[in-house]
Amino acid sequence: MSKKSNLFNILGIIFLFLYGSNEVLGSSYQNSIFKKEPFVEKSDQKIDLKSEYLLGPGDSFVVIFRGLPIFTDEYSVSREGQTYFPEIGLINVEGLTSLELKNILLEKFQNSITNPDIEVLVTKYRPVTFTLVGELQKPGLYTLNYEIDKAPQIDMKNKLKLQDAFNNYQVPFARIPKLFDAIKLGNGFTEYANLSAIKLVRKNSKSQGGGRISTELNLISLLEEGDFSQNITIHDGDTIFIRKDNK
């Protein structure tokens, strides 16, 4: 049996055992270096970009006003990518990070609140729809869900105790969709797959210039060096390219 065949077999076993690993929502899970896609920005500069979660339809979040619990409330993102705030009206939040939304709200509330202290916390994550392309048995469009343990219940109507509730809020454990989970749905690799140069492309945050960013992932380094950072989190709208090995 060839070395490459052995790697395919080992990967299959790893998929089974890693499929049940847990993480804490909001933890630092992205170690890979992303770069701008060339069709977005023509530049010879290599700039390390941060991969950030972007809000979209189906997400829910809480806006916490420290010291003013009467303003604290939970909101959802509509199918049109908008959220209605009673005090300031509709805001297009689709494609924003939590920090970008926070900065917009700080600016909007400056007229009605002196030195507002705001925090935005995502409480519900939408399903992750992504595309598998290239050397897989079943390339195509797939969807994975965040599997979240039951989160602490917060009474949004009790404004007097609301601030204390969020100060003591414990982020729930969750099963976050990962690269291995995504590839597993492709029903395995073809014999021509290059496992050392898997390309992942995703949307970039507006504060980093928008467009798309990409990174290369090496599953061989996981097997040979135990580099689990290659098993990165999958975001909604990602495209995963399994290239052909030309050797």
Short mmCIF file of C-alpha atoms in Angstrom, two decimals:
data_model
loop_
_atom_site.label_atom_id
_atom_site.label_comp_id
_atom_site.label_asym_id
_atom_site.label_seq_id
_atom_site.Cartn_x
_atom_site.Cartn_y
_atom_site.Cartn_z
CA MET A 1 0.00 0.00 0.00
CA SER A 2 1.35 3.45 -0.96
CA LYS A 3 2.16 6.23 1.50
CA LYS A 4 -0.63 8.33 0.01
CA SER A 5 -3.18 5.54 0.50
CA ASN A 6 -2.10 5.23 4.12
CA LEU A 7 -2.66 8.97 4.60
CA PHE A 8 -6.21 8.69 3.24
CA ASN A 9 -6.95 5.86 5.68
CA ILE A 10 -5.51 7.76 8.64
CA LEU A 11 -7.49 10.86 7.71
CA GLY A 12 -10.68 8.82 7.70
CA ILE A 13 -9.99 7.66 11.25
CA ILE A 14 -9.18 11.21 12.39
CA PHE A 15 -12.49 12.50 10.98
CA LEU A 16 -14.36 10.00 13.15
CA PHE A 17 -12.54 10.83 16.37
CA LEU A 18 -12.39 14.62 15.92
CA TYR A 19 -16.01 14.96 14.87
CA GLY A 20 -17.15 15.33 18.47
CA SER A 21 -14.68 17.93 19.77
CA ASN A 22 -16.13 20.97 21.57
CA GLU A 23 -15.21 24.64 21.73
CA VAL A 24 -16.36 27.72 23.54
CA LEU A 25 -18.16 30.26 21.39
CA GLY A 26 -16.18 33.43 20.99
CA SER A 27 -12.86 31.78 21.76
CA SER A 28 -9.77 32.36 19.63
CA TYR A 29 -10.00 29.58 17.07
CA GLN A 30 -8.34 31.05 13.99
CA ASN A 31 -4.58 30.57 13.72
CA SER A 32 -4.19 30.51 9.94
CA ILE A 33 -2.85 33.47 8.02
CA PHE A 34 -5.32 34.93 5.52
CA LYS A 35 -4.44 37.14 2.57
CA LYS A 36 -6.36 39.23 0.04
CA GLU A 37 -7.53 37.42 -3.04
CA PRO A 38 -5.73 38.82 -6.13
CA PHE A 39 -8.98 39.49 -7.99
CA VAL A 40 -10.00 41.87 -5.20
CA GLU A 41 -6.85 43.87 -4.76
CA LYS A 42 -3.86 43.86 -7.09
CA SER A 43 -0.89 44.26 -4.81
CA ASP A 44 2.49 42.64 -4.27
CA GLN A 45 2.26 43.37 -0.55
CA LYS A 46 1.67 40.42 1.77
CA ILE A 47 -0.63 41.61 4.53
CA ASP A 48 -1.74 39.28 7.33
CA LEU A 49 -5.51 39.63 7.74
CA LYS A 50 -7.74 38.50 10.59
CA SER A 51 -10.63 36.17 9.87
CA GLU A 52 -13.72 37.53 11.64
CA TYR A 53 -17.31 36.37 12.06
CA LEU A 54 -19.67 38.44 9.89
CA LEU A 55 -23.29 38.95 10.88
CA GLY A 56 -26.01 37.75 8.53
CA PRO A 57 -29.70 36.76 8.26
CA GLY A 58 -30.60 34.26 10.97
CA ASP A 59 -28.15 35.57 13.57
CA SER A 60 -29.25 37.03 16.89
CA PHE A 61 -27.29 39.34 19.19
CA VAL A 62 -27.62 41.32 22.38
CA VAL A 63 -26.66 44.98 22.65
CA ILE A 64 -25.59 45.67 26.24
CA PHE A 65 -25.65 49.26 27.52
CA ARG A 66 -23.52 49.33 30.65
CA GLY A 67 -25.11 51.54 33.29
CA LEU A 68 -28.32 51.88 31.24
CA PRO A 69 -30.04 48.47 31.34
CA ILE A 70 -33.28 49.97 30.04
CA PHE A 71 -31.63 50.19 26.60
CA THR A 72 -30.19 46.66 26.68
CA ASP A 73 -32.08 44.25 24.43
CA GLU A 74 -31.79 41.26 22.07
CA TYR A 75 -32.11 41.66 18.30
CA SER A 76 -32.17 39.47 15.21
CA VAL A 77 -31.01 39.97 11.64
CA SER A 78 -33.84 39.88 9.09
CA ARG A 79 -33.78 38.09 5.73
CA GLU A 80 -32.92 41.47 4.20
CA GLY A 81 -29.85 41.74 6.47
CA GLN A 82 -31.34 44.53 8.58
CA THR A 83 -32.03 45.08 12.26
CA TYR A 84 -34.53 47.55 13.70
CA PHE A 85 -33.55 49.54 16.77
CA PRO A 86 -36.48 51.47 18.33
CA GLU A 87 -34.35 54.50 19.20
CA ILE A 88 -32.47 54.89 15.88
CA GLY A 89 -34.37 52.91 13.25
CA LEU A 90 -33.20 50.35 10.67
CA ILE A 91 -29.52 49.53 10.23
CA ASN A 92 -28.00 47.26 7.60
CA VAL A 93 -25.95 44.85 9.71
CA GLU A 94 -25.27 42.06 7.19
CA GLY A 95 -21.54 41.65 6.62
CA LEU A 96 -20.56 43.56 9.78
CA THR A 97 -18.42 42.22 12.60
CA SER A 98 -19.60 42.70 16.19
CA LEU A 99 -17.00 45.45 16.61
CA GLU A 100 -18.09 47.24 13.42
CA LEU A 101 -21.72 47.18 14.58
CA LYS A 102 -20.66 48.41 18.01
CA ASN A 103 -18.88 51.42 16.47
CA ILE A 104 -21.94 52.27 14.35
CA LEU A 105 -24.21 52.11 17.39
CA LEU A 106 -21.83 54.25 19.44
CA GLU A 107 -22.02 56.94 16.76
CA LYS A 108 -25.80 56.71 16.40
CA PHE A 109 -26.48 56.90 20.15
CA GLN A 110 -24.11 59.85 20.75
CA ASN A 111 -27.04 62.23 20.16
CA SER A 112 -29.22 60.69 22.86
CA ILE A 113 -26.75 59.22 25.39
CA THR A 114 -23.70 60.88 26.88
CA ASN A 115 -20.61 58.70 26.41
CA PRO A 116 -22.48 55.45 25.73
CA ASP A 117 -20.72 52.23 26.84
CA ILE A 118 -21.92 49.47 24.51
CA GLU A 119 -21.07 45.82 23.95
CA VAL A 120 -22.42 43.54 21.19
CA LEU A 121 -22.65 39.81 21.93
CA VAL A 122 -23.76 37.25 19.32
CA THR A 123 -26.20 34.82 21.00
CA LYS A 124 -27.38 32.71 18.05
CA TYR A 125 -25.39 31.70 14.95
CA ARG A 126 -27.01 30.98 11.59
CA PRO A 127 -26.36 27.73 9.68
CA VAL A 128 -23.07 27.60 7.74
CA THR A 129 -23.51 27.07 3.99
CA PHE A 130 -20.30 26.42 2.05
CA THR A 131 -19.04 25.01 -1.25
CA LEU A 132 -16.69 22.06 -1.77
CA VAL A 133 -14.80 22.19 -5.06
CA GLY A 134 -12.20 19.94 -6.68
CA GLU A 135 -10.83 16.49 -5.86
CA LEU A 136 -13.65 15.11 -3.72
CA GLN A 137 -16.01 12.23 -4.35
CA LYS A 138 -19.05 14.49 -3.92
CA PRO A 139 -18.24 18.18 -4.49
CA GLY A 140 -21.15 20.57 -4.06
CA LEU A 141 -23.03 22.97 -1.81
CA TYR A 142 -23.48 21.87 1.82
CA THR A 143 -24.79 23.20 5.14
CA LEU A 144 -23.65 22.58 8.73
CA ASN A 145 -25.18 23.90 11.94
CA TYR A 146 -23.71 25.20 15.18
CA GLU A 147 -24.61 22.61 17.83
CA ILE A 148 -24.90 24.72 20.97
CA ASP A 149 -25.53 23.45 24.49
CA LYS A 150 -28.47 25.07 26.20
CA ALA A 151 -27.53 28.65 27.02
CA PRO A 152 -28.48 30.37 30.28
CA GLN A 153 -31.91 31.95 30.03
CA ILE A 154 -32.00 35.72 30.46
CA ASP A 155 -35.23 37.57 31.23
CA MET A 156 -35.08 40.45 28.74
CA LYS A 157 -38.15 42.07 30.35
CA ASN A 158 -36.62 42.42 33.80
CA LYS A 159 -34.56 45.53 33.15
CA LEU A 160 -33.56 45.95 36.81
CA LYS A 161 -31.71 42.58 36.91
CA LEU A 162 -30.64 42.60 33.28
CA GLN A 163 -27.24 44.20 33.83
CA ASP A 164 -26.30 41.69 36.53
CA ALA A 165 -27.44 38.84 34.28
CA PHE A 166 -25.11 39.87 31.46
CA ASN A 167 -22.21 40.61 33.80
CA ASN A 168 -22.42 36.97 34.97
CA TYR A 169 -23.27 35.51 31.55
CA GLN A 170 -21.44 32.25 30.79
CA VAL A 171 -20.78 31.61 27.10
CA PRO A 172 -22.23 28.18 26.21
CA PHE A 173 -20.15 25.32 24.87
CA ALA A 174 -20.74 24.61 21.21
CA ARG A 175 -19.85 22.21 18.45
CA ILE A 176 -18.50 24.63 15.84
CA PRO A 177 -18.36 23.55 12.15
CA LYS A 178 -14.74 22.80 11.21
CA LEU A 179 -12.77 22.04 8.06
CA PHE A 180 -12.84 18.30 8.80
CA ASP A 181 -16.62 18.39 9.22
CA ALA A 182 -16.97 20.10 5.85
CA ILE A 183 -14.65 17.74 3.99
CA LYS A 184 -16.38 14.73 5.56
CA LEU A 185 -19.56 15.69 3.68
CA GLY A 186 -17.63 15.39 0.40
CA ASN A 187 -17.49 11.62 0.97
CA GLY A 188 -13.70 11.43 0.83
CA PHE A 189 -10.94 12.56 -1.54
CA THR A 190 -10.09 11.30 -4.99
CA GLU A 191 -6.70 9.64 -5.44
CA TYR A 192 -5.42 12.83 -7.11
CA ALA A 193 -6.15 15.17 -4.18
CA ASN A 194 -3.34 17.41 -2.92
CA LEU A 195 -3.83 17.40 0.84
CA SER A 196 -0.92 19.73 1.52
CA ALA A 197 -2.41 22.78 -0.25
CA ILE A 198 -6.15 23.05 0.43
CA LYS A 199 -7.37 26.55 -0.35
CA LEU A 200 -10.15 28.22 1.63
CA VAL A 201 -11.73 31.49 0.43
CA ARG A 202 -14.12 33.59 2.54
CA LYS A 203 -15.65 37.04 2.83
CA ASN A 204 -13.52 39.75 4.38
CA SER A 205 -14.71 42.30 6.95
CA LYS A 206 -15.37 45.83 5.71
CA SER A 207 -12.87 47.33 8.16
CA GLN A 208 -10.14 45.23 6.49
CA GLY A 209 -11.10 46.37 2.98
CA GLY A 210 -13.97 44.02 2.10
CA GLY A 211 -13.84 41.60 -0.81
CA ARG A 212 -12.52 38.11 -0.10
CA ILE A 213 -9.54 36.63 1.69
CA SER A 214 -7.93 33.20 1.41
CA THR A 215 -5.60 30.84 3.23
CA GLU A 216 -3.87 27.54 2.46
CA LEU A 217 -4.28 24.56 4.79
CA ASN A 218 -2.05 21.52 5.06
CA LEU A 219 -3.69 18.34 6.34
CA ILE A 220 -0.43 16.43 5.92
CA SER A 221 1.16 18.60 8.61
CA LEU A 222 -1.62 17.52 10.95
CA LEU A 223 -0.67 13.86 10.46
CA GLU A 224 3.09 14.32 10.53
CA GLU A 225 3.41 17.17 13.07
CA GLY A 226 0.11 17.17 14.96
CA ASP A 227 -0.73 20.69 13.75
CA PHE A 228 -4.40 20.96 14.75
CA SER A 229 -4.49 24.65 13.77
CA GLN A 230 -5.13 23.43 10.22
CA ASN A 231 -8.61 22.29 11.25
CA ILE A 232 -10.04 25.81 11.16
CA THR A 233 -13.62 26.98 11.69
CA ILE A 234 -15.86 27.16 8.62
CA HIS A 235 -17.82 30.37 8.03
CA ASP A 236 -21.05 30.87 6.10
CA GLY A 237 -20.23 31.49 2.43
CA ASP A 238 -16.80 29.77 2.48
CA THR A 239 -15.44 27.96 -0.58
CA ILE A 240 -13.03 25.06 -0.05
CA PHE A 241 -10.83 24.06 -2.99
CA ILE A 242 -9.19 20.62 -3.00
CA ARG A 243 -6.51 20.95 -5.66
CA LYS A 244 -5.20 18.22 -7.93
CA ASP A 245 -1.74 16.85 -7.15
CA ASN A 246 0.36 17.27 -10.31
CA LYS A 247 3.10 14.94 -9.11
#
